[in-house]
Structure formats: C-alpha cells, structure tokens
Coordinates of C-alpha atoms in Angstrom, one line a residue:
X1 CA -2.2 279.0 -55.5
X2 CA 0.5 280.6 -53.4
X3 CA -1.7 283.7 -53.1
X4 CA -4.5 281.6 -51.4
X5 CA -2.1 280.3 -48.9
X6 CA -0.9 283.7 -48.0
X7 CA -4.5 285.0 -47.9
X8 CA -5.4 282.2 -45.5
X9 CA -2.5 283.3 -43.2
X10 CA -3.6 286.9 -43.3
X11 CA -7.1 286.0 -42.3
X12 CA -5.9 283.8 -39.4
X13 CA -3.6 286.5 -38.3
X14 CA -6.5 289.0 -38.3
X15 CA -8.6 286.7 -36.3
X16 CA -5.8 286.3 -33.8
X17 CA -5.3 290.0 -33.4
X18 CA -9.1 290.8 -33.2
X19 CA -9.8 287.9 -30.8
X20 CA -8.0 289.3 -27.8
X21 CA -9.8 292.7 -27.7
X22 CA -13.2 291.0 -28.3
X23 CA -12.5 288.7 -25.3
X24 CA -11.5 291.6 -23.1
X25 CA -14.6 293.5 -24.1
X26 CA -16.8 290.5 -23.3
X27 CA -15.2 290.1 -19.9
X28 CA -15.5 293.8 -19.0
X29 CA -19.1 293.9 -20.2
X30 CA -19.9 290.8 -18.0
X31 CA -18.3 292.5 -15.0
X32 CA -20.4 295.7 -15.4
X33 CA -23.8 294.0 -15.6
X34 CA -26.2 293.3 -12.8
X35 CA -26.3 289.7 -11.5
X36 CA -30.0 289.4 -11.6
X37 CA -30.2 290.4 -15.3
X38 CA -28.5 287.2 -16.3
X39 CA -31.1 285.0 -14.6
X40 CA -33.9 287.2 -15.7
X41 CA -32.8 286.8 -19.3
X42 CA -32.8 283.0 -18.9
X43 CA -29.0 282.7 -19.2
X44 CA -26.4 281.2 -16.9
X45 CA -25.5 283.2 -13.7
X46 CA -23.2 286.2 -13.8
X47 CA -20.4 284.2 -12.1
X48 CA -20.6 281.4 -14.7
X49 CA -20.3 283.9 -17.6
X50 CA -17.5 285.7 -15.8
X51 CA -15.7 282.4 -15.6
X52 CA -16.4 281.5 -19.2
X53 CA -15.3 284.8 -20.6
X54 CA -12.2 285.0 -18.4
X55 CA -11.2 281.5 -19.4
X56 CA -11.8 282.3 -23.1
X57 CA -9.7 285.5 -22.8
X58 CA -6.9 283.6 -21.1
X59 CA -6.8 281.0 -23.8
X60 CA -6.8 283.7 -26.5
X61 CA -3.8 285.3 -24.8
X62 CA -1.8 282.2 -23.9
X63 CA -2.1 280.4 -27.2
X64 CA -0.4 282.2 -30.1
X65 CA -3.2 282.0 -32.6
X66 CA -5.1 279.4 -34.6
X67 CA -2.0 277.9 -36.3
X68 CA -0.3 276.9 -33.0
X69 CA -0.3 273.5 -31.3
X70 CA -3.3 274.6 -29.2
X71 CA -5.5 275.7 -32.1
X72 CA -8.4 273.7 -30.8
X73 CA -8.3 275.5 -27.4
X74 CA -7.8 278.8 -29.2
X75 CA -11.0 278.2 -31.3
X76 CA -12.9 277.1 -28.2
X77 CA -11.9 280.3 -26.4
X78 CA -12.9 282.5 -29.4
X79 CA -16.3 280.7 -29.6
X80 CA -16.9 281.2 -25.9
X81 CA -16.4 284.9 -26.0
X82 CA -18.4 285.2 -29.3
X83 CA -21.3 283.3 -27.7
X84 CA -21.4 285.9 -24.9
X85 CA -21.2 288.8 -27.4
X86 CA -23.9 287.4 -29.8
X87 CA -26.3 285.7 -27.4
X88 CA -25.9 286.7 -23.8
X89 CA -25.1 290.4 -24.1
X90 CA -28.2 291.4 -26.1
X91 CA -30.5 289.4 -23.8
X92 CA -28.9 291.0 -20.6
X93 CA -29.0 294.5 -22.1
X94 CA -32.6 294.0 -23.2
X95 CA -33.7 292.9 -19.8
X96 CA -32.1 295.9 -18.2
X97 CA -33.7 298.2 -20.6
X98 CA -37.1 296.6 -20.0
X99 CA -37.7 295.3 -23.5
X100 CA -40.5 292.8 -24.0
X101 CA -39.2 289.3 -24.6
X102 CA -41.5 287.0 -26.6

C-alpha cells in the first residue's frame, strides 16, 4: 500500500513539472497566431485566449503543485492551458492552413 502512495506522489510531481512548460507553450503559441484566425475558427478572440493562457500559466507557477492549499486553482490553470492545446490550437492552425472544416 505504501508503494501506491509513493506512486501517487510521483505522478503528481510529474504533472507539476510538466504543467509549467505546457502553459508556457500555450501562451507563446497564442501570441504568435493571427487574431482573425481565432474568430474564423469559431473560438474566443485572441485577447481572450491570451488572458486565459497567461492566467493559467501564472497559477501553475505561483501554486506549488496539486498537493498545495491552492490545488483547485492549480487544476483549473492546468485545465485552461490544456483546453487551448487540445481544442483551440488545432482549430486555429487548421484555419490558417486552409483546411476544410465540416
């Protein structure tokens, strides 16, 4: 049973370490995209996503991981940057490449 507790700690530590670079990547990617691509993809505006990803990265950096007192904020910050990576980024890149959207 002790092994499972340590494994849980290792997984949370890995998420904490990987969360910050992912947040930085999401913010940098949002900065480099054209503003009209966001609205053409049917997403929020570029400024809105810049704010969301910047706030998510700030929370990931300020709170010391998911086991801290601010774990709920940390998880919300991670979810915010992951939504950008998984949903918004492919749509914006697809619009800029000229892919057909159905």
